[in-house]
Amino acid sequence: MGKEKKSGGCMGWFIVLIVVGAIALALGFTLRNKFHKGGGDAPVPGPPGAVEQKYGDALKIALQFFDIQKSGKLVNNEISWRGDSGLQDGKEANLDLSKGMYDAGDHMKFGFPMAYTATVLSWAILEYGDQMNKANQLQSAKDSLKWITDFFINAHPEPNVLYIQVGDPDVDHKCWDRPEDMTEKRPLIQINASTPGTEVAAETAAAMASASLVFKSTDSTYSNLLLKHAKELFTFADQHRGSYSENIPQVQNYYNSTGYGDELLWAASWLYHATKDQTYLDYVIGSNGETYANWGSPTWFSWDDKRPGTQVLLSRVSFFDSKVATDASLKKYRKTAEAVMCGLLPKSPTATSSRTRSGLIWISNWNALQHPVASAFLAVIYSDYMLTSRTQKIQCDSASFSASDLRKFASSQANYVLGDNPMKMSYLVGYGDKYSQFVHHRGASIPVDATTGCKGWQWLDSDQPNPNVAMGALVGGPFLNESFVDSRNNSMQTEPSTYNSAAIVGLLSGLVTTSSVALSFT
C-alpha cells in the first residue's frame, strides 16, 4: 500500500509539472507574438541594447571629420594638425561668420549644403541620441551641430537677410593651402527680399527648427533662439519665393538647385515637429503638398532633393499621431515613403537597378557614396518606425517585407562602406587597415610646418601619402565597376564632404545598437 501511495504522488506531481510547463510555453509564445510582431523582427521596443563594436568604432571615427572641418577659433581642439582659421570671415558686413564648417576639401562655406548637414545631423540625434549616448558619442555630435547653428544665427542678422556663402570658389580653387594660412579674399553672398533664395532659406529654417528640438531639454534659451530664426526664415522663404540658382548664377557651378518646393515642405515639416502648430502641417498636406510633394514618385535623398526625407519624416506623424494619421495627404506621404523603401530593397519587385554588382546603391560617378548612405539612413529610420509602432510589413507590389529586411539593407550599405566590397578597403578614412591615403583635402595633404602661400600645388601633386590623416572623412567612393583610384587629383572619388559625414553618422547611429524611437520629438 505504501509503495502505491508513493507512486501515485509522483505521478500527480509529474502531471502538475507538465501543466505548468505548458502554461509557461503558451505565455512565452503570447509575449513573443506581442512584442516581436513580424516574425523575428527584433529588437523588442525599449531602451538601447549592447553596442555593436564595429559600428561604435566607426561612429566615433566618423564624427571626427566634423572637427577637421571646423572654421573659427577652435575649442578643445584634438586634431593636432588643425588650428584657428577664417577668423575674419564676415567682417566686411560687420558680422562674425568665423564658425561653420568648410564644405569639402576646400575652404568654402556653402550655406545650402551646410544647412542640410545640420538638418540631417539633428535628425540623427533626435532619432538615435540615446544610441549615440550608449556609444559615448552624443556630446560630440551635439557640439558639432552647435558649431554650425552658431554660424547660421550670425548669418541671419535680419528677418529677410541670410548670408549663404563665405568665400569665392573661383578664387579659392586657384589655391592649395592650409586653412590656417589662407590669405585669399573671402567675399560674402547674401539673399534678401529683392534677391531671394527660397531653397537655402528654407533649408536653413529646417536646420534651425530641427536643432531647436535637439537643444530643447538642455538649453531652452538657445533652443528658443533657434526656433525664432527658423520661423523667420521659413516666412522669408515662403513669402519671397525665388530660386537662389537663378538669382545668383555663380552658385550654379557648385550647388545648383533643381527647385525649391521640396525645401519648403521639408522646412514646414520640421517646424510642425518643433512647434506642433497645425498651420505647418496644413502647409504640407494642402495645396503646397499637391504642387511639390510628387506623391507616388520615389526620388533620391540628397542636399538638393529633400522629398524622400520629408516623406519619411511625415510618416513619423502617420505612425505615431493617431489624431491626424487618417489624413489622406499624410497617407500619400507615407505611401511614397514606402515606395522609396521598396525601391531600395534588393528582392523587391520594384527594386531599383541602380546598384553595383555587389549591391551598393549607385547613382553618380561624382561622390558616389552620397546616395547609398543617405538612402540607408532613411531605411534604418523607417525600419525603426515600423518596429516601434508594431507595424508588421510593408507591401511592395506582390511581395511584403519586414522591418528587419530594411535594417538588413541599411547594414549592407554601411558594411560596404566599411570594407565589405571588392576593393576590400574602407571608404571611411581611419577605419580598418586599408583606406584612402590620398584624400583630396588641403589640410590633410600639407605638412603643418610647410610654407606654401597660396600656391602649394606640390602637395596636391605629391606621390606621397597625406602627412595628416583626415579621420572620419567619407570619400566619394567607387565607380560603377567598383574600382577606386586613390589619387589626390581624383577629386570625384577621393574628396570628402561634411554633408556625406552627416548621413554616415546618422546611419551608424541607427545601427550601433537597437532601441525604440521616441514617439514624439517634443
XYZ file of C-alpha atoms in Angstrom:
522
model
C 0.000 0.000 0.000
C 2.735 2.411 0.906
C 4.524 1.913 -2.403
C 1.330 2.513 -4.328
C 0.775 5.811 -2.462
C 4.303 6.990 -3.228
C 3.932 6.113 -6.936
C 0.619 7.946 -7.182
C 2.123 11.075 -5.544
C 4.991 11.178 -8.041
C 2.593 10.801 -10.938
C 0.494 13.668 -9.601
C 3.493 15.986 -9.358
C 4.567 14.929 -12.855
C 1.167 15.936 -14.262
C 1.362 19.272 -12.406
C 4.786 19.974 -13.893
C 3.519 19.206 -17.392
C 0.577 21.594 -16.943
C 2.790 24.374 -15.537
C 5.276 23.893 -18.355
C 2.528 24.080 -20.968
C 1.205 27.285 -19.430
C 4.697 28.829 -19.389
C 5.284 27.843 -23.004
C 1.948 29.305 -24.081
C 2.681 32.504 -22.176
C 6.075 32.711 -23.826
C 4.554 32.406 -27.296
C 1.949 35.025 -26.420
C 4.578 37.505 -25.239
C 6.772 36.813 -28.235
C 3.898 37.458 -30.599
C 3.007 40.627 -28.744
C 6.457 42.137 -28.724
C 8.010 40.618 -31.842
C 5.348 41.237 -34.375
C 6.586 40.484 -37.865
C 8.258 37.143 -37.319
C 11.697 37.672 -35.857
C 11.856 41.439 -36.211
C 13.969 42.012 -33.124
C 14.616 44.184 -31.198
C 11.835 44.423 -28.667
C 10.951 48.146 -28.430
C 12.739 49.607 -25.453
C 15.986 51.263 -24.344
C 19.289 50.763 -26.216
C 20.851 47.315 -26.143
C 24.501 46.350 -26.391
C 26.712 48.371 -28.738
C 27.846 46.581 -31.892
C 31.562 47.226 -31.754
C 32.326 47.833 -35.429
C 29.561 50.422 -35.763
C 30.520 52.036 -32.460
C 34.140 52.350 -33.576
C 33.118 53.670 -36.988
C 30.740 56.231 -35.435
C 33.480 57.633 -33.221
C 35.781 57.952 -36.220
C 33.122 59.484 -38.496
C 32.338 62.254 -36.015
C 35.978 63.374 -36.006
C 35.680 64.719 -39.520
C 33.416 67.495 -38.276
C 36.256 68.657 -36.019
C 38.595 68.646 -39.012
C 36.175 70.843 -40.981
C 35.614 73.481 -38.310
C 36.403 77.097 -39.077
C 36.951 79.791 -36.464
C 38.654 79.850 -33.091
C 38.766 76.204 -32.102
C 37.717 74.996 -28.658
C 39.138 71.836 -27.063
C 40.759 71.007 -30.377
C 42.048 67.433 -30.536
C 43.108 67.494 -34.197
C 46.858 68.092 -33.946
C 47.226 69.491 -37.450
C 44.284 71.890 -37.263
C 44.274 75.387 -35.773
C 42.270 78.618 -35.826
C 41.208 79.842 -39.269
C 38.687 82.080 -41.004
C 38.696 84.464 -38.050
C 37.950 87.463 -40.273
C 35.045 85.835 -42.109
C 32.058 88.193 -42.148
C 33.990 91.317 -41.184
C 33.026 93.149 -44.377
C 29.408 93.036 -43.163
C 30.329 93.624 -39.504
C 29.323 90.046 -38.701
C 31.141 87.194 -37.052
C 30.909 84.353 -39.560
C 34.084 82.689 -38.357
C 32.347 79.486 -37.269
C 30.606 76.985 -39.505
C 32.393 74.269 -41.439
C 34.359 74.071 -44.636
C 32.409 72.241 -47.283
C 34.802 69.566 -48.505
C 38.498 69.524 -49.377
C 38.470 73.273 -49.984
C 37.887 76.300 -47.732
C 34.447 77.326 -48.923
C 31.432 77.777 -46.687
C 28.399 76.994 -48.822
C 25.252 77.671 -46.818
C 22.951 75.332 -48.745
C 24.778 72.023 -48.145
C 25.931 73.171 -44.699
C 22.301 73.670 -43.660
C 21.432 70.215 -44.992
C 24.345 68.858 -42.937
C 22.868 70.425 -39.807
C 19.356 69.158 -40.516
C 20.474 65.573 -41.108
C 22.755 65.631 -38.063
C 19.875 66.992 -35.957
C 17.594 64.259 -37.258
C 20.164 61.614 -36.379
C 20.447 62.967 -32.836
C 16.674 63.182 -32.400
C 16.085 59.615 -33.554
C 19.207 58.000 -32.125
C 20.553 60.263 -29.396
C 20.093 57.504 -26.836
C 22.067 55.134 -29.031
C 24.781 57.741 -29.616
C 24.934 58.194 -25.858
C 25.290 54.451 -25.358
C 28.333 54.649 -27.651
C 29.613 57.762 -25.786
C 29.283 59.948 -28.897
C 26.221 62.092 -28.227
C 28.066 65.123 -26.888
C 30.460 65.118 -29.820
C 27.536 65.154 -32.248
C 25.783 67.983 -30.398
C 28.976 70.052 -30.210
C 29.446 69.745 -33.975
C 25.841 70.674 -34.610
C 26.081 73.769 -32.446
C 29.222 74.869 -34.286
C 27.096 75.076 -37.433
C 23.970 76.611 -35.895
C 26.064 79.297 -34.179
C 27.199 80.282 -37.659
C 23.650 80.400 -39.009
C 22.417 82.565 -36.138
C 25.040 85.162 -37.033
C 24.412 84.712 -40.770
C 20.774 85.755 -40.265
C 21.025 89.320 -38.912
C 17.582 90.421 -40.163
C 14.352 88.505 -40.851
C 14.746 88.808 -44.626
C 18.534 88.655 -44.890
C 20.643 85.494 -44.866
C 24.317 85.203 -45.743
C 24.622 81.995 -47.733
C 28.266 81.856 -48.793
C 31.679 82.809 -47.476
C 34.488 82.802 -49.999
C 34.703 82.904 -53.782
C 35.061 79.363 -55.165
C 36.826 80.568 -58.308
C 39.455 82.309 -56.185
C 39.516 79.611 -53.510
C 40.095 76.812 -56.013
C 43.093 78.609 -57.504
C 44.933 77.989 -54.223
C 46.190 74.889 -52.444
C 46.938 75.932 -48.888
C 46.087 75.154 -45.290
C 43.019 76.964 -43.898
C 45.179 78.394 -41.110
C 47.397 80.083 -43.712
C 44.912 81.255 -46.340
C 45.184 84.904 -47.400
C 42.788 84.979 -50.346
C 39.758 87.276 -50.229
C 36.624 85.876 -48.578
C 33.664 87.789 -50.070
C 30.115 87.202 -48.857
C 26.899 86.420 -50.714
C 23.516 87.176 -49.210
C 19.906 86.586 -50.144
C 17.234 89.138 -49.282
C 13.754 90.259 -50.276
C 14.929 91.645 -53.616
C 17.291 88.740 -54.339
C 15.517 85.771 -52.787
C 16.823 82.240 -52.448
C 13.962 80.101 -51.244
C 15.892 76.803 -51.253
C 18.673 77.897 -48.944
C 16.415 79.991 -46.686
C 14.028 77.064 -46.242
C 16.823 74.532 -45.705
C 18.345 76.805 -43.078
C 14.904 77.072 -41.448
C 14.772 73.266 -41.362
C 18.230 73.171 -39.785
C 17.275 75.691 -37.101
C 13.925 74.039 -36.345
C 15.371 70.543 -36.039
C 18.308 71.781 -33.970
C 15.910 73.624 -31.656
C 14.487 70.209 -30.745
C 17.956 68.803 -30.088
C 18.770 71.508 -27.532
C 15.288 71.919 -26.070
C 15.851 69.834 -22.940
C 19.385 71.039 -22.185
C 19.423 74.711 -23.233
C 15.925 76.115 -23.618
C 17.173 79.667 -24.242
C 19.324 78.570 -27.167
C 16.539 76.307 -28.427
C 14.043 79.192 -28.418
C 16.521 81.392 -30.287
C 16.944 78.740 -32.966
C 13.185 78.362 -33.290
C 12.737 82.109 -33.650
C 15.236 82.152 -36.525
C 13.596 79.092 -38.083
C 10.167 80.712 -38.138
C 11.508 83.949 -39.610
C 13.498 82.118 -42.262
C 10.541 79.997 -43.285
C 8.340 83.069 -43.636
C 11.087 84.737 -45.678
C 11.485 81.650 -47.890
C 7.757 81.275 -48.461
C 6.767 84.911 -48.933
C 9.727 85.847 -51.145
C 9.901 82.930 -53.488
C 12.703 82.624 -55.982
C 15.441 80.172 -56.846
C 18.844 81.080 -55.490
C 20.427 79.370 -58.511
C 18.553 81.684 -60.851
C 19.027 84.846 -58.814
C 22.695 84.192 -58.044
C 24.032 82.456 -61.174
C 27.551 81.993 -59.804
C 26.318 79.267 -57.437
C 25.250 77.063 -60.331
C 28.713 75.550 -60.851
C 28.828 74.118 -57.339
C 25.470 73.589 -55.633
C 22.909 74.229 -58.310
C 19.352 73.729 -57.102
C 16.731 71.929 -59.161
C 13.839 73.611 -57.351
C 12.708 74.970 -54.009
C 9.378 73.237 -53.424
C 10.967 70.298 -51.629
C 12.782 72.585 -49.193
C 9.546 74.414 -48.356
C 7.818 71.123 -47.484
C 10.872 69.894 -45.568
C 11.129 73.089 -43.519
C 7.398 73.167 -42.747
C 7.548 69.530 -41.651
C 10.360 70.266 -39.231
C 8.571 73.343 -37.923
C 5.485 71.237 -37.278
C 7.567 68.803 -35.232
C 9.201 71.691 -33.371
C 6.029 73.654 -32.630
C 3.047 71.293 -33.089
C 1.439 74.282 -34.798
C -1.244 72.884 -37.098
C -0.535 75.676 -39.575
C 2.703 73.985 -40.622
C 1.037 70.607 -41.048
C -1.725 72.211 -43.096
C 1.008 73.727 -45.266
C 2.394 70.329 -46.282
C -0.914 68.484 -46.661
C -2.669 71.287 -48.531
C -2.044 72.858 -51.923
C 1.723 73.015 -51.401
C 1.784 69.262 -51.000
C -0.253 68.862 -54.172
C 2.176 71.125 -56.017
C 5.555 69.978 -54.711
C 5.350 66.575 -52.997
C 5.423 64.478 -56.168
C 3.470 61.733 -54.406
C 3.964 58.245 -55.756
C 7.278 59.033 -57.472
C 10.311 57.969 -55.405
C 13.480 60.058 -55.703
C 16.936 60.090 -54.083
C 17.545 61.903 -50.800
C 20.375 64.428 -51.117
C 21.424 68.001 -50.397
C 19.341 69.000 -53.434
C 16.258 66.775 -53.073
C 14.516 66.670 -49.693
C 11.361 64.892 -50.848
C 12.334 61.395 -49.622
C 13.380 62.854 -46.268
C 10.093 64.733 -45.987
C 8.121 61.598 -46.855
C 9.843 59.603 -44.106
C 9.633 62.462 -41.595
C 5.889 62.878 -42.185
C 5.473 59.095 -41.981
C 6.553 59.531 -38.366
C 3.401 61.614 -37.854
C 1.325 58.950 -39.577
C 2.835 56.175 -37.438
C 2.634 57.858 -34.039
C -0.023 60.608 -34.041
C -3.443 58.963 -34.191
C -5.212 62.359 -34.268
C -4.008 63.131 -37.779
C -2.868 59.725 -39.066
C -6.007 59.268 -41.151
C -5.456 62.423 -43.217
C -5.485 61.497 -46.915
C -2.436 63.600 -47.802
C -0.404 62.209 -44.908
C -1.217 58.757 -46.195
C 0.168 59.796 -49.584
C 3.455 60.873 -47.977
C 3.693 57.553 -46.154
C 2.756 55.579 -49.245
C 5.501 57.351 -51.194
C 7.968 56.719 -48.372
C 7.109 53.031 -48.653
C 7.709 53.238 -52.395
C 11.164 54.644 -51.627
C 11.807 51.724 -49.279
C 10.547 49.198 -51.841
C 12.946 50.627 -54.397
C 15.871 50.114 -52.024
C 15.160 46.511 -51.035
C 17.091 44.268 -53.444
C 14.459 41.491 -53.517
C 11.527 43.837 -54.023
C 9.610 43.601 -57.323
C 10.157 47.362 -57.642
C 13.840 47.325 -56.661
C 15.987 49.891 -58.407
C 18.549 48.567 -60.853
C 20.827 51.472 -59.948
C 23.327 49.479 -57.922
C 26.683 47.819 -58.321
C 27.156 44.086 -58.789
C 27.911 43.822 -55.048
C 24.690 45.606 -54.092
C 25.744 49.199 -53.401
C 23.161 51.770 -54.469
C 24.972 53.703 -57.188
C 23.710 56.843 -58.949
C 26.670 59.019 -59.890
C 30.404 58.941 -60.644
C 30.846 62.065 -58.554
C 30.503 61.487 -54.826
C 29.023 58.046 -55.390
C 28.530 57.245 -51.699
C 26.187 60.161 -51.064
C 23.066 58.352 -52.270
C 23.547 54.860 -50.778
C 24.459 56.249 -47.356
C 21.584 58.756 -47.282
C 19.166 56.094 -48.542
C 20.328 53.607 -45.918
C 19.870 56.266 -43.225
C 16.234 56.659 -44.278
C 15.809 52.885 -44.383
C 17.031 52.319 -40.832
C 14.769 55.132 -39.576
C 11.748 53.686 -41.354
C 12.507 50.204 -40.041
C 12.549 51.582 -36.504
C 9.254 53.402 -37.066
C 7.812 50.045 -38.065
C 9.243 48.252 -35.039
C 8.195 50.888 -32.546
C 4.660 51.068 -33.947
C 4.484 47.240 -34.222
C 3.883 47.534 -37.968
C 4.489 44.083 -39.350
C 5.036 44.603 -43.086
C 5.206 46.994 -45.997
C 3.784 45.897 -49.322
C 5.896 46.161 -52.470
C 3.555 45.113 -55.262
C 3.119 41.343 -54.829
C 5.720 40.963 -52.061
C 5.820 42.095 -48.450
C 8.841 42.996 -46.359
C 9.533 43.483 -42.679
C 11.471 45.976 -40.619
C 14.351 43.523 -40.421
C 14.558 43.493 -44.245
C 15.036 47.263 -44.236
C 17.627 47.047 -41.479
C 19.466 44.320 -43.378
C 19.608 46.597 -46.435
C 20.884 49.516 -44.337
C 23.553 47.294 -42.791
C 24.646 46.105 -46.238
C 25.333 49.671 -47.357
C 27.204 50.506 -44.141
C 29.226 47.295 -44.358
C 30.170 48.079 -47.959
C 31.485 51.462 -46.841
C 33.451 49.860 -44.002
C 35.232 47.304 -46.166
C 32.848 44.598 -47.361
C 33.442 45.460 -51.014
C 35.520 44.184 -53.955
C 38.357 46.603 -53.159
C 38.492 45.231 -49.591
C 39.025 48.782 -48.344
C 37.206 51.131 -46.045
C 35.834 54.293 -47.621
C 35.713 55.812 -44.131
C 39.188 57.181 -43.539
C 40.746 55.882 -40.342
C 38.536 52.813 -40.082
C 40.157 49.415 -40.621
C 43.593 48.675 -42.007
C 43.095 49.868 -45.586
C 41.612 53.242 -46.539
C 42.413 56.166 -48.833
C 45.910 57.588 -48.309
C 45.477 60.396 -50.830
C 42.297 62.127 -49.695
C 41.597 65.258 -51.745
C 41.811 67.611 -48.785
C 44.171 70.568 -48.473
C 44.743 70.492 -44.743
C 45.381 66.757 -44.734
C 47.799 66.944 -47.660
C 50.100 69.722 -46.414
C 52.545 69.311 -43.510
C 51.841 71.621 -40.593
C 55.278 73.257 -40.844
C 55.157 73.807 -44.616
C 55.287 77.329 -46.032
C 53.164 77.373 -49.158
C 51.421 80.692 -49.588
C 48.503 80.228 -51.952
C 50.444 78.053 -54.393
C 51.178 74.846 -52.533
C 50.495 72.733 -55.603
C 53.445 70.448 -54.930
C 51.432 68.950 -52.095
C 48.449 68.300 -54.363
C 50.706 66.578 -56.896
C 52.914 64.733 -54.410
C 53.104 60.962 -54.841
C 53.496 60.558 -51.085
C 50.511 59.735 -48.828
C 48.915 62.615 -46.948
C 51.043 63.609 -43.943
C 47.860 64.177 -41.912
C 45.061 61.617 -41.651
C 41.616 63.084 -42.335
C 39.995 60.854 -39.705
C 36.341 60.202 -40.390
C 36.329 61.533 -43.936
C 33.865 59.630 -46.100
C 35.479 59.807 -49.531
C 33.499 59.994 -52.761
C 33.543 56.257 -53.327
C 33.746 53.675 -56.104
C 32.867 53.781 -59.767
C 30.018 51.620 -61.056
C 32.502 48.830 -61.795
C 33.514 49.098 -58.110
C 37.036 50.275 -58.819
C 38.643 53.092 -56.851
C 41.656 55.170 -57.899
C 43.349 56.541 -54.796
C 44.758 59.791 -56.159
C 44.631 63.265 -54.684
C 43.846 64.641 -58.147
C 40.893 62.263 -58.485
C 38.509 64.500 -56.574
C 35.361 62.731 -57.796
C 36.435 59.661 -55.800
C 38.704 60.912 -53.029
C 37.111 64.198 -51.900
C 35.013 64.055 -48.715
C 32.221 66.424 -47.695
C 30.510 67.436 -44.483
C 27.044 66.508 -45.753
C 28.203 62.961 -46.501
C 29.518 62.845 -42.943
C 26.126 63.803 -41.526
C 24.481 60.922 -43.391
C 27.060 58.298 -42.369
C 26.848 59.470 -38.746
C 23.081 59.063 -38.919
C 23.328 55.616 -40.468
C 25.913 54.347 -37.998
C 23.928 55.793 -35.079
C 20.919 53.809 -36.217
C 22.929 50.593 -36.468
C 25.221 50.933 -33.446
C 22.617 49.273 -31.231
C 18.858 48.770 -31.148
C 16.088 50.616 -29.356
C 12.642 52.033 -29.948
C 12.409 55.558 -31.322
C 10.666 58.297 -29.353
C 7.003 58.700 -30.229
C 7.479 62.479 -30.293
C 10.484 64.808 -30.556
C 8.953 67.216 -28.008
